[in-house]
mmCIF file of C-alpha atoms in Angstrom:
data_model
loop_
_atom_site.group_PDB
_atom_site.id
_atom_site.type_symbol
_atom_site.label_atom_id
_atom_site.label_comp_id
_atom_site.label_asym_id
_atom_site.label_seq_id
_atom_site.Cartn_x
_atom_site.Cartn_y
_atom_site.Cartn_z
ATOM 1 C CA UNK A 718 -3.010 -95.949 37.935
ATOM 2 C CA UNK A 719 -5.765 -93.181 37.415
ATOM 3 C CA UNK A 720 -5.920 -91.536 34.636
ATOM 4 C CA UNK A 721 -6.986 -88.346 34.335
ATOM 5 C CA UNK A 722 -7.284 -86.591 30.707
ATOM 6 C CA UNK A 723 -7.768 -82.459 30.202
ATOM 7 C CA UNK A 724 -9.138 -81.148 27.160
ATOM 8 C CA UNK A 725 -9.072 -77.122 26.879
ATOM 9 C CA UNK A 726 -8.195 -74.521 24.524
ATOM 10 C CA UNK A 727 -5.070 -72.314 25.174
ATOM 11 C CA UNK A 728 -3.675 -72.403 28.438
ATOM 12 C CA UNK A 729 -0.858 -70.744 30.254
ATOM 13 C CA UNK A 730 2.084 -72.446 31.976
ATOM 14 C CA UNK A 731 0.746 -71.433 35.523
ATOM 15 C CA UNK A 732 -2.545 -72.430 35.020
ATOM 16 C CA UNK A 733 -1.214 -75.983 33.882
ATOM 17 C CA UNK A 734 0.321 -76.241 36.453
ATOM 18 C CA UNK A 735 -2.834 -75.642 38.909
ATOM 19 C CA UNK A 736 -4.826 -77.614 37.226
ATOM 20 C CA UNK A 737 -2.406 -80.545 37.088
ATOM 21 C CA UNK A 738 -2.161 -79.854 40.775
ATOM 22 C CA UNK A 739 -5.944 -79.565 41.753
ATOM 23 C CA UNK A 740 -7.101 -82.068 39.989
ATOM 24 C CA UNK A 741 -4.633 -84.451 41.277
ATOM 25 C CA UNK A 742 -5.577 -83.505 44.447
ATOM 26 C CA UNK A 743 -8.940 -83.327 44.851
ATOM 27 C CA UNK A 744 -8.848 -86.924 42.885
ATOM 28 C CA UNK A 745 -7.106 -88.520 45.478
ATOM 29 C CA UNK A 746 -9.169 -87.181 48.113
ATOM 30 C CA UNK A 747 -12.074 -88.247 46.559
ATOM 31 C CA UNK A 748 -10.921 -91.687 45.730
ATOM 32 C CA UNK A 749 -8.389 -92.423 48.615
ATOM 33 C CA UNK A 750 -5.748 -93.193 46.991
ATOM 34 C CA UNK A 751 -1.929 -91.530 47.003
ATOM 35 C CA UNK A 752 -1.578 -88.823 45.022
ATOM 36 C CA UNK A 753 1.549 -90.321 43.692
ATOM 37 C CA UNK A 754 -0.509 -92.857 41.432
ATOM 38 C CA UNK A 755 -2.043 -90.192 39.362
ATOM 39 C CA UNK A 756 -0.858 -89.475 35.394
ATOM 40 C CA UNK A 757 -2.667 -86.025 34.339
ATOM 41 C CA UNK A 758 -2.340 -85.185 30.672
ATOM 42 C CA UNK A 759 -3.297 -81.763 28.925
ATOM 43 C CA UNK A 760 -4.390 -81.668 25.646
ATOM 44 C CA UNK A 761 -4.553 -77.940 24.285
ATOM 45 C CA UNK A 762 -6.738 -77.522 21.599
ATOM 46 C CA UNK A 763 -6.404 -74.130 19.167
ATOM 47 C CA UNK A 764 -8.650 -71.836 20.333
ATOM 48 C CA UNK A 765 -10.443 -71.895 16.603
ATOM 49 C CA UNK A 766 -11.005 -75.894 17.250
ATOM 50 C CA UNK A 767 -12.852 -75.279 20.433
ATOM 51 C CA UNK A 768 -16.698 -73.713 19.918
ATOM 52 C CA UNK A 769 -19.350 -72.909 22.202
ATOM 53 C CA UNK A 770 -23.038 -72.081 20.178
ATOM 54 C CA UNK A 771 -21.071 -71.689 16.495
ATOM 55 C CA UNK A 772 -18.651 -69.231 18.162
ATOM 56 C CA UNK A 773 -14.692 -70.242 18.225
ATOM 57 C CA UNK A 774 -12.935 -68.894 21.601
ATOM 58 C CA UNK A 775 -11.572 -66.611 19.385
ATOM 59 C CA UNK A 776 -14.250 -65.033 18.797
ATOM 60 C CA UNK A 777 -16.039 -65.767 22.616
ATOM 61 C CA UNK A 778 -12.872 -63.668 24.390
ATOM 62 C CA UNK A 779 -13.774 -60.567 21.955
ATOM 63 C CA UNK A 780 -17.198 -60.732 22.355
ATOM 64 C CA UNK A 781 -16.045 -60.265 26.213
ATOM 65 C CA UNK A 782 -13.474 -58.040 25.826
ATOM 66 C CA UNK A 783 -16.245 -55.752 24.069
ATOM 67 C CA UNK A 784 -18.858 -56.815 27.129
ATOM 68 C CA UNK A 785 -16.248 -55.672 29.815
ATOM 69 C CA UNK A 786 -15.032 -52.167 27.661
ATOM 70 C CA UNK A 787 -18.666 -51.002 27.342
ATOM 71 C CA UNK A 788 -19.714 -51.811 31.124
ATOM 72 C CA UNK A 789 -16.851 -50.377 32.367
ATOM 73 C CA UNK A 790 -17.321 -46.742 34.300
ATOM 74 C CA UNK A 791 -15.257 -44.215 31.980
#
């Protein structure tokens, strides 16, 4: 049985579900075989565990946030 293992921070319900579904999906396209031999497993990390260049996601969604305020037309 494939096995296929998700690492992210945070995640909603919905978008577990999509991803459980897509990449089930698209792996059994890819490898021909029934989607019905697939496990998928989520593993949700805190968003202060999960860092991209020093910055936790924390801190990566307000830097955003902030990007998105100031470039929007007022």
């Amino acid at each position: 049985m494939p096995y296929i293992s998700f690492e992210a921070g945070a995640l909603s319900a919905e978008v577990k579900r999509e991803l459980i579904r897509r990449l089930t999906e698209v792996s059994a396209e890819i490898m021909n075989i029934p989607k019905d031999y697939f496990f998928v497993s989520i593993h949700e990390l805190p968003n202060e565990n999960v860092a991209i260049a020093g910055k936790d996601v924390n801190e990566l969604r307000a830097e955003l946030a902030a990007r998105k305020a100031s470039s929007s037309p007022s």
